[in-house]
Structures are given as C-alpha cells and as structure tokens.
XYZ file of C-alpha atoms in Angstrom:
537
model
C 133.578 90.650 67.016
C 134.437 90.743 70.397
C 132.539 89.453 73.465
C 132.119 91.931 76.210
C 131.023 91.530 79.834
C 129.816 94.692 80.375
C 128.320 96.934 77.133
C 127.671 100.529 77.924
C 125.248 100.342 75.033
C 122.991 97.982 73.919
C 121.943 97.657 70.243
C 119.637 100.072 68.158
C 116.800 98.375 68.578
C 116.664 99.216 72.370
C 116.815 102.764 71.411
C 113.546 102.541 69.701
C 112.069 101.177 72.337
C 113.009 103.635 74.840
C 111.141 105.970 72.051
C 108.207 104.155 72.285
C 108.230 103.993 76.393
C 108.784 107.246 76.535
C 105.814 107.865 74.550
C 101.428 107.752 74.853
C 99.844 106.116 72.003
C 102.654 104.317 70.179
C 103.383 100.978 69.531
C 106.625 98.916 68.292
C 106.427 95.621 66.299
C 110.058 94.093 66.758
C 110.706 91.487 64.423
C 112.727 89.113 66.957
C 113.754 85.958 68.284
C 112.445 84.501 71.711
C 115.387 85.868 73.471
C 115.176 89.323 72.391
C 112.645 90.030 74.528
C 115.545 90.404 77.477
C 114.937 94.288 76.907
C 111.767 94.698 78.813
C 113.442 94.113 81.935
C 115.830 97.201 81.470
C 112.610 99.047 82.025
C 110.154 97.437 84.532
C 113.162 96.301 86.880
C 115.835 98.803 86.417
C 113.733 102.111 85.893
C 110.683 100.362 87.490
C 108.384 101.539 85.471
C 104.635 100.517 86.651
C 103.927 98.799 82.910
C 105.900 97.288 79.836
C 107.036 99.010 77.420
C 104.742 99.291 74.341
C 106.300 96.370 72.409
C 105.156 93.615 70.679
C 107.976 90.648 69.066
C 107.123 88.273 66.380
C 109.254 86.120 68.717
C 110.364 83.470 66.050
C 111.952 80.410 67.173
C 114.804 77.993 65.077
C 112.381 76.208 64.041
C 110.399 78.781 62.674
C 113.325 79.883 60.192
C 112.455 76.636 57.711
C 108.869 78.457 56.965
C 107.389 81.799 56.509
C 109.004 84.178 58.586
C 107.041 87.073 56.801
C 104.254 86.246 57.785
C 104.930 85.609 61.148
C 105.441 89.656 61.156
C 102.569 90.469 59.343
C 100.329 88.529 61.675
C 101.887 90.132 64.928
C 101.444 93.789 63.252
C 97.806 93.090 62.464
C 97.297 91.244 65.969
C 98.901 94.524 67.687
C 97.040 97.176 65.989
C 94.037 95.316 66.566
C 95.054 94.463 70.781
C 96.475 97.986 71.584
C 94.767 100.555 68.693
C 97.520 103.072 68.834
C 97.333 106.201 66.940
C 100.714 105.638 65.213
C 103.408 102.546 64.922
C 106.680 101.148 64.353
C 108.139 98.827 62.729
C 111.580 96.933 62.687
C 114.066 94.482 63.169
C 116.091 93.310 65.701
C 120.467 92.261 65.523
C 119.247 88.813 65.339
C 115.914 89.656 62.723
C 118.029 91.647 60.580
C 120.258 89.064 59.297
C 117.134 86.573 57.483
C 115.725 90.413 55.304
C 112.512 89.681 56.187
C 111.926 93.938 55.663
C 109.461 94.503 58.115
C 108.769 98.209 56.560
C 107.213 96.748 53.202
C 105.470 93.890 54.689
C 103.764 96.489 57.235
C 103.345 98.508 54.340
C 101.264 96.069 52.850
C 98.785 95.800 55.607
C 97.389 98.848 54.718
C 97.290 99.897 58.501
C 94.692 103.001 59.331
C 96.960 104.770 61.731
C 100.992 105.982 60.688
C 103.327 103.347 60.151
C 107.124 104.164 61.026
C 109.711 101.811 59.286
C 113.039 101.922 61.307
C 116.190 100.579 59.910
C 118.604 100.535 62.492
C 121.520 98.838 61.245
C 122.580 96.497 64.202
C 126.397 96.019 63.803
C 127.173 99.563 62.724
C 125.760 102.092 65.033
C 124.396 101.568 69.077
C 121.442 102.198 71.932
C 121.823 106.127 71.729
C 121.883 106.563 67.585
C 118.864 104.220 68.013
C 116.741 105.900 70.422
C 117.923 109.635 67.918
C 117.188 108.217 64.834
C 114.021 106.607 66.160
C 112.830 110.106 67.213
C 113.471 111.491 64.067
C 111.900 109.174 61.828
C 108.768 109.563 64.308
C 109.095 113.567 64.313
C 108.878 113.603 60.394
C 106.403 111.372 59.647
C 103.809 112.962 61.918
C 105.344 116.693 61.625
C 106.200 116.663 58.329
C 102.372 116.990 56.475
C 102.634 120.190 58.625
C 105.723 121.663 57.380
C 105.529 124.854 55.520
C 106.217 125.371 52.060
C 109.796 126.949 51.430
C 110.503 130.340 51.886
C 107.431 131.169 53.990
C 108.045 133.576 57.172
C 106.767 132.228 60.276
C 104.427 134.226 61.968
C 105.210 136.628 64.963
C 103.794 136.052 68.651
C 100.251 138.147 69.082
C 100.743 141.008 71.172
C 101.190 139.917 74.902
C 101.342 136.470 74.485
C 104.342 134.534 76.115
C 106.847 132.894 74.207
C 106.951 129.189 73.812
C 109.167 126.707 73.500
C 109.188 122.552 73.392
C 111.810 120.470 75.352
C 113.614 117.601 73.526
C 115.572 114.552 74.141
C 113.954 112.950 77.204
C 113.317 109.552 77.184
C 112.748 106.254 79.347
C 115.668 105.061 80.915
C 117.646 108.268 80.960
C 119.381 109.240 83.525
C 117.370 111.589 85.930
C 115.493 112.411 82.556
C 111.954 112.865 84.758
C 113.273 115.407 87.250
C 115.643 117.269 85.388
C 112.182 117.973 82.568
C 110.587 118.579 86.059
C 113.368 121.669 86.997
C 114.019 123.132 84.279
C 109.863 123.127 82.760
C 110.003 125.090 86.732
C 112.555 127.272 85.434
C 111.321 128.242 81.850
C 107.878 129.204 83.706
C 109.865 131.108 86.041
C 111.064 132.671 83.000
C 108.021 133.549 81.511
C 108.005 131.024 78.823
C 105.467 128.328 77.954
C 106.902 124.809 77.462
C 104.333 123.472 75.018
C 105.493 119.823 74.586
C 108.336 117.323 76.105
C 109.270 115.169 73.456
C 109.094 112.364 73.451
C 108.853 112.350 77.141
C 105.234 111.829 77.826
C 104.196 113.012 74.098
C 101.663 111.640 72.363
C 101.734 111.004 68.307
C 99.597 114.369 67.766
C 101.945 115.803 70.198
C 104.504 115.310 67.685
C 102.813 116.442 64.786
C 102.578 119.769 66.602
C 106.069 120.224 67.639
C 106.193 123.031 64.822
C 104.288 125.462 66.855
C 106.436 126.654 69.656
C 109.292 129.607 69.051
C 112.082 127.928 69.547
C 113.627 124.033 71.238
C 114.867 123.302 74.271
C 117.685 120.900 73.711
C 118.699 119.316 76.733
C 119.863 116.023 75.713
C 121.611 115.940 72.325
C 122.333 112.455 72.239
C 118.898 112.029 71.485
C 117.360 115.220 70.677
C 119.971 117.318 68.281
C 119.015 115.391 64.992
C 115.551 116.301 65.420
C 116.325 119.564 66.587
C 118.217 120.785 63.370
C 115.329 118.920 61.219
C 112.964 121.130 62.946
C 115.103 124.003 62.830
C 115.519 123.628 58.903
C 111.721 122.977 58.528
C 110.087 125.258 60.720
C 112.692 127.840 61.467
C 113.123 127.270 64.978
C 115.857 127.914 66.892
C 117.360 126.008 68.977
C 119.363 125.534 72.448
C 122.983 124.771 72.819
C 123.712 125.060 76.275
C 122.977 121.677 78.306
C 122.054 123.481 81.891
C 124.019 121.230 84.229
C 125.724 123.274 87.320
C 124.910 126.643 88.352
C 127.450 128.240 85.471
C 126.040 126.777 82.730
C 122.472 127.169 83.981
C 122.998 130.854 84.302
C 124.766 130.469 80.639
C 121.072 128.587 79.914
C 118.823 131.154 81.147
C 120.835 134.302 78.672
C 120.214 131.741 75.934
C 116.954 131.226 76.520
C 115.902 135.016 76.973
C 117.768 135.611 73.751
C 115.571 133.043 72.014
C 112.837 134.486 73.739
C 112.860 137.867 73.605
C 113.142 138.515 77.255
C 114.878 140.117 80.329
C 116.848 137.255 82.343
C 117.525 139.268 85.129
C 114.656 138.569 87.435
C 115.196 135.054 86.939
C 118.631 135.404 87.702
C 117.910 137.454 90.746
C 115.092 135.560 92.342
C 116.579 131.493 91.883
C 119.604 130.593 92.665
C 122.151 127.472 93.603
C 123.683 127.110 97.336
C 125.936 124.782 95.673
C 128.189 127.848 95.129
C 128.448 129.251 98.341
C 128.991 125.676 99.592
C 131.583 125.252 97.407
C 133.789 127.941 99.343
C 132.918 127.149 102.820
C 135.370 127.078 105.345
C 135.545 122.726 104.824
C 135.351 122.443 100.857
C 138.096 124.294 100.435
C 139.579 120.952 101.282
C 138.393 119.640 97.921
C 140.655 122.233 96.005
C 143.086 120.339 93.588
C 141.276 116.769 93.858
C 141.914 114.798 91.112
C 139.330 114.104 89.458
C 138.216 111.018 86.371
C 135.370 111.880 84.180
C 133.692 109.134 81.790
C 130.174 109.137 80.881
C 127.657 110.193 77.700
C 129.499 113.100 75.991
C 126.633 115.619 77.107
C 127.350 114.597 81.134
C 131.366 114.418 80.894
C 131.444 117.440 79.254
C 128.872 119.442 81.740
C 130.493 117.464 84.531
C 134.379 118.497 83.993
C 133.428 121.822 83.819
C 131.461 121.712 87.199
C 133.985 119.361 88.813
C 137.255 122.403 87.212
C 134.986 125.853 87.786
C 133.049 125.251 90.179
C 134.573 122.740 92.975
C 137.882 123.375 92.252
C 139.038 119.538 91.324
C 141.854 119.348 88.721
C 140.590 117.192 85.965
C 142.778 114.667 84.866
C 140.866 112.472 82.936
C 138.012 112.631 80.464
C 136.492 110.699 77.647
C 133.017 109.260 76.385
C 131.599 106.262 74.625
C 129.618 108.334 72.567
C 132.176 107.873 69.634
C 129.685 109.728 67.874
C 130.060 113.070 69.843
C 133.834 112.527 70.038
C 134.762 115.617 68.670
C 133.039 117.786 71.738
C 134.538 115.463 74.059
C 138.380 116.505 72.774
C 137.451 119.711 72.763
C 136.542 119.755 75.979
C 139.722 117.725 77.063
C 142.019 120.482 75.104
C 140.871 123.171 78.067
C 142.002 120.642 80.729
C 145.119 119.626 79.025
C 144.174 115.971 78.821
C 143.879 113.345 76.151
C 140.147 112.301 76.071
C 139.289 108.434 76.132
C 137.103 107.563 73.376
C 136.078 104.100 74.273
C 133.179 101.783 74.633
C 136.161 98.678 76.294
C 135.684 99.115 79.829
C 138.759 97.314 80.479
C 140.316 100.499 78.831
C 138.950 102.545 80.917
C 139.551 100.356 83.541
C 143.235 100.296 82.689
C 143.205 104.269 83.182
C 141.655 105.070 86.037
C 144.339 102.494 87.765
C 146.996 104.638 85.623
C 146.143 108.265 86.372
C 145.000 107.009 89.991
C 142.255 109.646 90.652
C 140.860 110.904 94.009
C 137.279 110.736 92.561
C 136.072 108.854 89.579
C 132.527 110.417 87.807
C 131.124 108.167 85.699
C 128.178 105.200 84.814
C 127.424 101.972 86.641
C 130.274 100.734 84.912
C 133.304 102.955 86.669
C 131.132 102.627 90.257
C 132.152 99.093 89.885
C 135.598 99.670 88.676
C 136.020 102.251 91.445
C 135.233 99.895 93.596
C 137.867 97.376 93.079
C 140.474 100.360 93.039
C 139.147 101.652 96.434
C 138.285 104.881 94.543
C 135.558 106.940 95.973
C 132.666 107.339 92.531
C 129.464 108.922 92.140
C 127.475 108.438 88.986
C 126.276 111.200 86.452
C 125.833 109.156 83.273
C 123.802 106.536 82.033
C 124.005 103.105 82.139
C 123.183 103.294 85.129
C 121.594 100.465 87.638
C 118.316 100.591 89.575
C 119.922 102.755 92.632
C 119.867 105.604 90.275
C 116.149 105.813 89.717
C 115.305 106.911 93.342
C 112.634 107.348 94.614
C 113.062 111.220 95.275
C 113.503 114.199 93.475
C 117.401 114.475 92.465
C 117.575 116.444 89.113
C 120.906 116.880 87.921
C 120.264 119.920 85.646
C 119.301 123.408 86.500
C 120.227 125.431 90.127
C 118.351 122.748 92.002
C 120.528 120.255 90.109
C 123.744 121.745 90.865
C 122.836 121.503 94.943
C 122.269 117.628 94.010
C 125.501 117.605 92.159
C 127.502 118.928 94.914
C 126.280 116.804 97.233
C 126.346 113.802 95.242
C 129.651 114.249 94.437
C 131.194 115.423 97.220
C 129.916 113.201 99.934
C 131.631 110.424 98.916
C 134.922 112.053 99.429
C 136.777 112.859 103.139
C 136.328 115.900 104.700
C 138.714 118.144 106.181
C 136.714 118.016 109.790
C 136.154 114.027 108.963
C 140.065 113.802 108.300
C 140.795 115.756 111.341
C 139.083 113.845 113.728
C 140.699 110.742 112.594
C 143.789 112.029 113.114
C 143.018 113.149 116.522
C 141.498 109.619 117.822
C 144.226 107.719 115.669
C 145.107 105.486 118.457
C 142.039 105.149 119.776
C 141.218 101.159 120.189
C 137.600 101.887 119.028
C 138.020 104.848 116.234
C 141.891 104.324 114.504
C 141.458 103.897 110.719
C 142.429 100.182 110.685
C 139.024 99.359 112.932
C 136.446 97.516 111.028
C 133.338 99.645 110.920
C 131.100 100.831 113.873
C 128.264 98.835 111.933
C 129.809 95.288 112.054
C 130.433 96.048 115.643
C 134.339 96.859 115.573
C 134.739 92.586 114.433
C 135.059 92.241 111.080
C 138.474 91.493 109.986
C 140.505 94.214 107.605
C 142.517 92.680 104.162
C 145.772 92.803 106.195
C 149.822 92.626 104.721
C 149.706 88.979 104.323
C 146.936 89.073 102.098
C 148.334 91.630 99.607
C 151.389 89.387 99.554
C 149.305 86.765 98.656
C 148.466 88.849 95.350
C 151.853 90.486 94.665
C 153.420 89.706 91.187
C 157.264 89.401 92.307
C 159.773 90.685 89.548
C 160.719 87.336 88.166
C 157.266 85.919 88.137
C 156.441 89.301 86.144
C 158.425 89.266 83.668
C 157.622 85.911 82.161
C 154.303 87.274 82.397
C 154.796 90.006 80.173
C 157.208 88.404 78.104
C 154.440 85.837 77.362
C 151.700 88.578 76.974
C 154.606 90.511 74.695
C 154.374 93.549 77.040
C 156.897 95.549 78.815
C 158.187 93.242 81.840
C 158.696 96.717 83.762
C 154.420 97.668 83.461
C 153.423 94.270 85.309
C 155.731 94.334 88.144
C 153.389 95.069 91.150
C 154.775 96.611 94.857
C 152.872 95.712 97.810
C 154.093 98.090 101.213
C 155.575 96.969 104.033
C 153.659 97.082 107.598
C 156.223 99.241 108.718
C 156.418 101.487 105.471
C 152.300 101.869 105.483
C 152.909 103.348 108.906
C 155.149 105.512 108.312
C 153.151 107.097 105.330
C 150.422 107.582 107.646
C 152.720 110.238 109.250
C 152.656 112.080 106.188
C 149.941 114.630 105.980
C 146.414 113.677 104.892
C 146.413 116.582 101.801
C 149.632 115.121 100.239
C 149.382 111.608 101.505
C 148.223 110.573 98.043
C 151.027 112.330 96.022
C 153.330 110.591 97.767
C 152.261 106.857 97.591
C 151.723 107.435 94.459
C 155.061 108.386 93.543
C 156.597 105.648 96.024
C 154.731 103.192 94.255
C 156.032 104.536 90.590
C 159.753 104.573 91.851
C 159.225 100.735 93.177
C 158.038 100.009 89.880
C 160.424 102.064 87.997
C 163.333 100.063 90.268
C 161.830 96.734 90.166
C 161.023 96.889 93.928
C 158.388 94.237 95.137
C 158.177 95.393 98.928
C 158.207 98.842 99.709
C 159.906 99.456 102.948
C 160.744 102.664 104.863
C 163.654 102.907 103.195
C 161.973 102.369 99.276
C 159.829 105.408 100.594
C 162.037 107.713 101.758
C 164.684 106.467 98.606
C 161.387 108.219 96.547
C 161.810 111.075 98.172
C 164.815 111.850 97.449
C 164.473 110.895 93.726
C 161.887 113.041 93.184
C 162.786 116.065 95.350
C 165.525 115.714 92.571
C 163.492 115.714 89.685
C-alpha cells in the first residue's frame, strides 16, 4: 500500500454515492466508520450543491467493534426508510466496513423493506471512484429495468407513424465535470435534431425513471466511464443502440450529430446547417495562427484526454506530445489514441509520475485535472482543466459546457487564454525597456512593487554536480538525471534576444546540453556552445 497526497480517485463507495446524488428518490445506507462521512463535503463544498447527498452511515465507532455491528446496520436501514421513504435503496459497505463482513445486502434483505433494495459490493482495494459510480448504475438500472425486460427473441416495436424518435442520455452524475451544462447543450441539440430525450440517467432520474429506460430508440452515451456498462446491458436487453461518439469539439460533434441521425432515422443536414461553432473560424484568425505547433500535455479521464488531443491536434493546431489517463480501466482507448500522435500514453494514477513528465517533455500547455493545474503551477506551465477531479473553481457559476458546438467555443477559449498571444507577445517586445511594462516588472496589480524570484534565488536551489551525484548515487539513480543548470543573468538576457516562437526550443535544448555536459551555470557561452551542438546534430 502506498500513501498518496493527492488521489485522483477516491474509493468505490464514493461512486455510489455520486449515483445516489445524482438521483430523486434514492437513498444509500453506508455501512461506515465515523470518519467516512468525509465524502459529503466533496459535494456540498466542492460542487455546492444546495443539500447532502442522500446518505445515511451506520457510523460505528472502535468501540462499537466488541458488540453487534449487524445490527447497528439493520437499525440505520430501518431508521432511513422510515426518515426519508424513498421509492428504492442501497445498500453497502465502505473500505473501512468491508474488512469486519458484516454483509449489509443479507441483513437488508432481512428487513423485508417495501420499496427495492440494491446490494452493492464494491470491492474497496481492487477497483476505484469511477468503476463505483458504473457499477452502481448498473446494479440500479437492472433491478428496476429488469421486471420490464422482454422475453428473448421478441422484436421491438416500430415508432407510430409521425412520431419523433427518442432517445435517453447516460452517464451524468454529481460531481462530474461540467456534467449539468454539457446534458443542458446537447438535450438543446438532440431537440434541434428532432429527437426526444426521454430520460437523463441518472442525472436528475428518479427510480421509475429507471425502470423505464427501455422505452426510448436508442442511448445517448456521453460519458462512458459511467454510462457504457449500462449501455451494452440495455443494448443486450432491449435492443437499443447505442452512441459511440463523445461530442466534445466541433469535429466530433458534427461526427455526433451523423451518428445520431443514423440511429434515428433522420436527415442531419439542417442541423448541420443551422448550428454551428465560431471556435473554428477563431481557430484560423489572423492571431491563433500563433498557436500552430504548441506543445501540448494531455492527462485526464480517458473520455476527456482522448476528445481533448484530438481538439488540441485537428482543430488548434498544437502538436501533442503527451497523453495518458488514470482510468487504467479504459487504457486500451487511451494507447490507441496515443498511436495517432506518435506518443507513449501514461497510464497512471502516481501524480508524481506524471509530475515527473510534464517536467521531462516540458510542454507549452498542460490539459489536465486539479491535479496537473497544481503541478503546472510549480513548473510555470500555463494549464487549463478538462477532467475531473477537479476543485470548486470548476463548478462556476455560469454556463460553460464542454461538449457540443457551444462547448467547443468554451474549449477554445478556455484553453487558449491562458497562453501568449502573438499581439500580447508583440507588444512586449516593443515596450521591453520600458521602466513600467518590461517583462521582469512585477504586475500592474501589486502596483509595479512586488519583488521577482531573481538569479540569487535560483542559485540558492541549484544542485551543483558534486552535490548531485552523491544524491543519485544514494537514491541509486543516474548521477547525470539530477544534475540541475540554473542561467546566468547575462545568458537569460541574451536568450531574450532570441525570437519569442523559438525561444522555448532553444532553452530547452541549452538546458539538455548543460545537463548532458555537467554544466551548473549556463552562461553565454554554454548557450551559444548548444547551438552549435545541435545545429550539428
């Protein structure tokens, strides 16, 4: 076991309860100890959601583990159905809870409850958050769908004659990221369409919402994390078809809409026609075509690194040169992806790993969770975030879907803004010595008085060669990977002088051929020594 900081995941458990916050109707009975009940905050301070989630723990104590845990449980189911009356339940264990088998399916089994009773067994120290919240749905999907299934072999029946074709949209759920406008956009979409969303699941669905599920033509898949199990369940059980394109940027919303009027039965080209993204045209204005060739990290859920390196290569022209998920369990769409940008993916869930590569392949731009803004940070690499976790700045206030055309605008802007302009860079340049606008002045903000990290304290961090390599000799690593360079007042000037579009390449190769040479002050000379080595090369 190792102890982590950070966790991009939490366990199972959390999972089923953003299935039953998501949710109208439902109620969880976690089988826990007193400090379990940590998970409520994710959703009343982080999402701010107006109300806690629809849990209620047993909430043991130590001392509670000499006597009858059992019927601790049973006394908190009974005590909940009776508080809350919910038209269906579930039941299970957390980490902690599962290791004293207390079975909290069989003992709510025996209560002889008068409303559906899930059992969840969500094994703690196998599987994480996002298998959780999937299974959870699953379980819920075929309990209350399944009396409605149809015997084997039976046709299902064709639309009456002018009536629209329908469709439900799965994987939504509390705490996803931009989950509540993204159903919002594309539910505007499919209507736009001519097609009838009949039910979000389990976004805002209630238990007899589930149990209808069967009804519509076909399933809108947009998160598959959570939604794909129950997807191909439904699929195999009712015969509907389902969606495989996640519409995220204006290509693979246009990709979206074919599917959908394939499904459907329909003529995409109005839609088409009438809505479209200015993300597009904005994308080869006379100023973006400064972001051509940005280098560009990508590390999120495999459903928003995926969508996102294709946006961030087809779209806006960055080069991707990094990509990889924590999902381990959608790996195998994550290297697939990687194979069309000829890069190794990162499968991961260490964020010191993917810590370790972001300082390695030195990006322009890193895309990623809550966890990379803060890594990004201490790299001085410009980040936006497109993947859950995320922190409480990513539940705004506004509307900022990330899916459909509208979401591709809010991509572009999102991800572009945080990077310099050509016009921005320009300027600079031009008022460079300046007293009041020159790069080195503190912000306009702070009033031009706040003090920049200056030579002397970089030195003070620098790692000289010696020093280095009884570090690494003691950590049994290559002495040669420790050895850090810090640059030379002189040297950072004269790299300034280089220009803005290729200022990057070059540091970045100065900086390898220091290391490479065991050089712990670059100086003018260092740099233009690394120019001639590579020109070489």
């Amino acid at each position: 076991m190792k102890l982590s900081v950070w966790t991009y995941e939490g366990p199972p458990h959390v999972g089923a309860m953003r299935i039953a916050a998501s949710m109208r109707g439902v109620h969880y009975v976690l089988h826990a100890p007193q400090g379990d009940t940590y998970a409520d905050l994710l959703f009343t301070m982080i999402e701010r959601l107006p109300k806690r989630p629809p849990v209620t723990y047993t909430t043991f104590q130590a001392r509670d583990l000499g006597g009858d845990t059992a019927e601790l449980f049973k006394n908190a189911a009974r005590d909940a159905y009776e508080r809350f009356k919910p038209a269906a339940m579930m039941v299970g264990a957390s980490c902690t809870a599962e290791l004293i088998q207390d079975d909290p399916g069989g003992l709510a089994k025996a209560l002889n409850l008068p409303v559906p009773v899930v059992a969840l067994e969500l094994p703690s120290y196998q599987r994480k958050e996002n298998w959780g919240a999937s299974e959870t749905f699953y379980q819920m999907v075929r309990a209350l769908a399944g009396p409605n299934v149809p015997p084997p072999g039976t046709p299902r029946e064709p639309r009456a004659a002018g009536q629209r074709p329908s469709c439900n949209i799965l994987g939504p759920t509390a705490l996803g990221f931009r989950h509540r406008d993204d159903v919002t956009e594309i539910t505007r979409l499919l209507t736009h369409m001519g097609v009838d969303v009949r039910i979000v699941a389990p976004l805002g669905a209630s238990a007899a919402d589930l149990s209808r599920l069967g009804e519509a033509d076909f399933n809108v898949v947009l998160y598959p994390e959570v939604g794909s199990l129950t997807a191909t369940w439904l699929t195999r059980s009712f015969g509907q078809p389902a969606t495989k394109t996640i519409p995220l940027g204006a290509g693979a919303t246009k990709d979206f809409v074919a599917e959908v009027a394939q499904l459907a039965g329909i003529d995409p080209t109005t839609a088409l026609a009438e809505v479209q993204s200015r993300s597009n045209w904005y994308a080869r204005s006379v100023d973006s075509t400064y972001l051509t060739g940005k280098r560009v990290f990508i590390f999120g859920d495999a459903t928003h690194a995926v969508a996102a390196a294709r946006v961030a290569s087809t779209e806006l022209g960055f080069k991707v040169v990094g990509i990889g998920t924590y999902s381990r369990e959608f790996a195998r769409e994550v290297r697939e992806a990687a194979k069309l940008y000829e890069v190794e993916a990162l499968i991961s869930d260490d964020y010191l790993e993917v810590e370790a590569k972001v300082a390695e392949l030195q990006p322009e731009l890193v895309l990623g969770t809550q966890m990379e803004r803060h890594i990004a940070k201490r790299l001085g690499v410009p980040c936006a975030v497109i993947s859950a976790p995320v922190h409480v700045q990513d539940f705004p206030a506004r509307y900022s879907p990330q899916m459909g055309f509208e979401g591709a605008n809010v991509l572009f802007d999102t991800w572009v803004h945080p990077l310099m302009m050509g016009l921005e860079e320009h300027l600079i340049g031009m008022f460079r010595g300046d007293f009041e606008f020159h790069e080195d002045a503190a912000p306009s903000h702070l009033g031009g008085h706040a003090s920049k990290p200056t030579a002397a304290d970089a030195a003070a961090q620098i790692v000289l060669p010696e020093e280095a390599k009884a570090t690494a000799n003691h950590n049994g690593e290559s002495p040669q990977a420790t050895i850090l360079a810090m640059w030379a007042p002189d040297a950072e000037k004269e790299l300034k002088k280089i220009p803005f579009f290729v200022r990057g390449k070059a540091r970045r190769n100065t900086e390898r051929y220091a290391q490479d040479h065991s050089v712990p002050v670059i100086t003018v000379e260092t740099l233009y020594d690394a120019k001639a080595h590579f020109s070489r090369s």
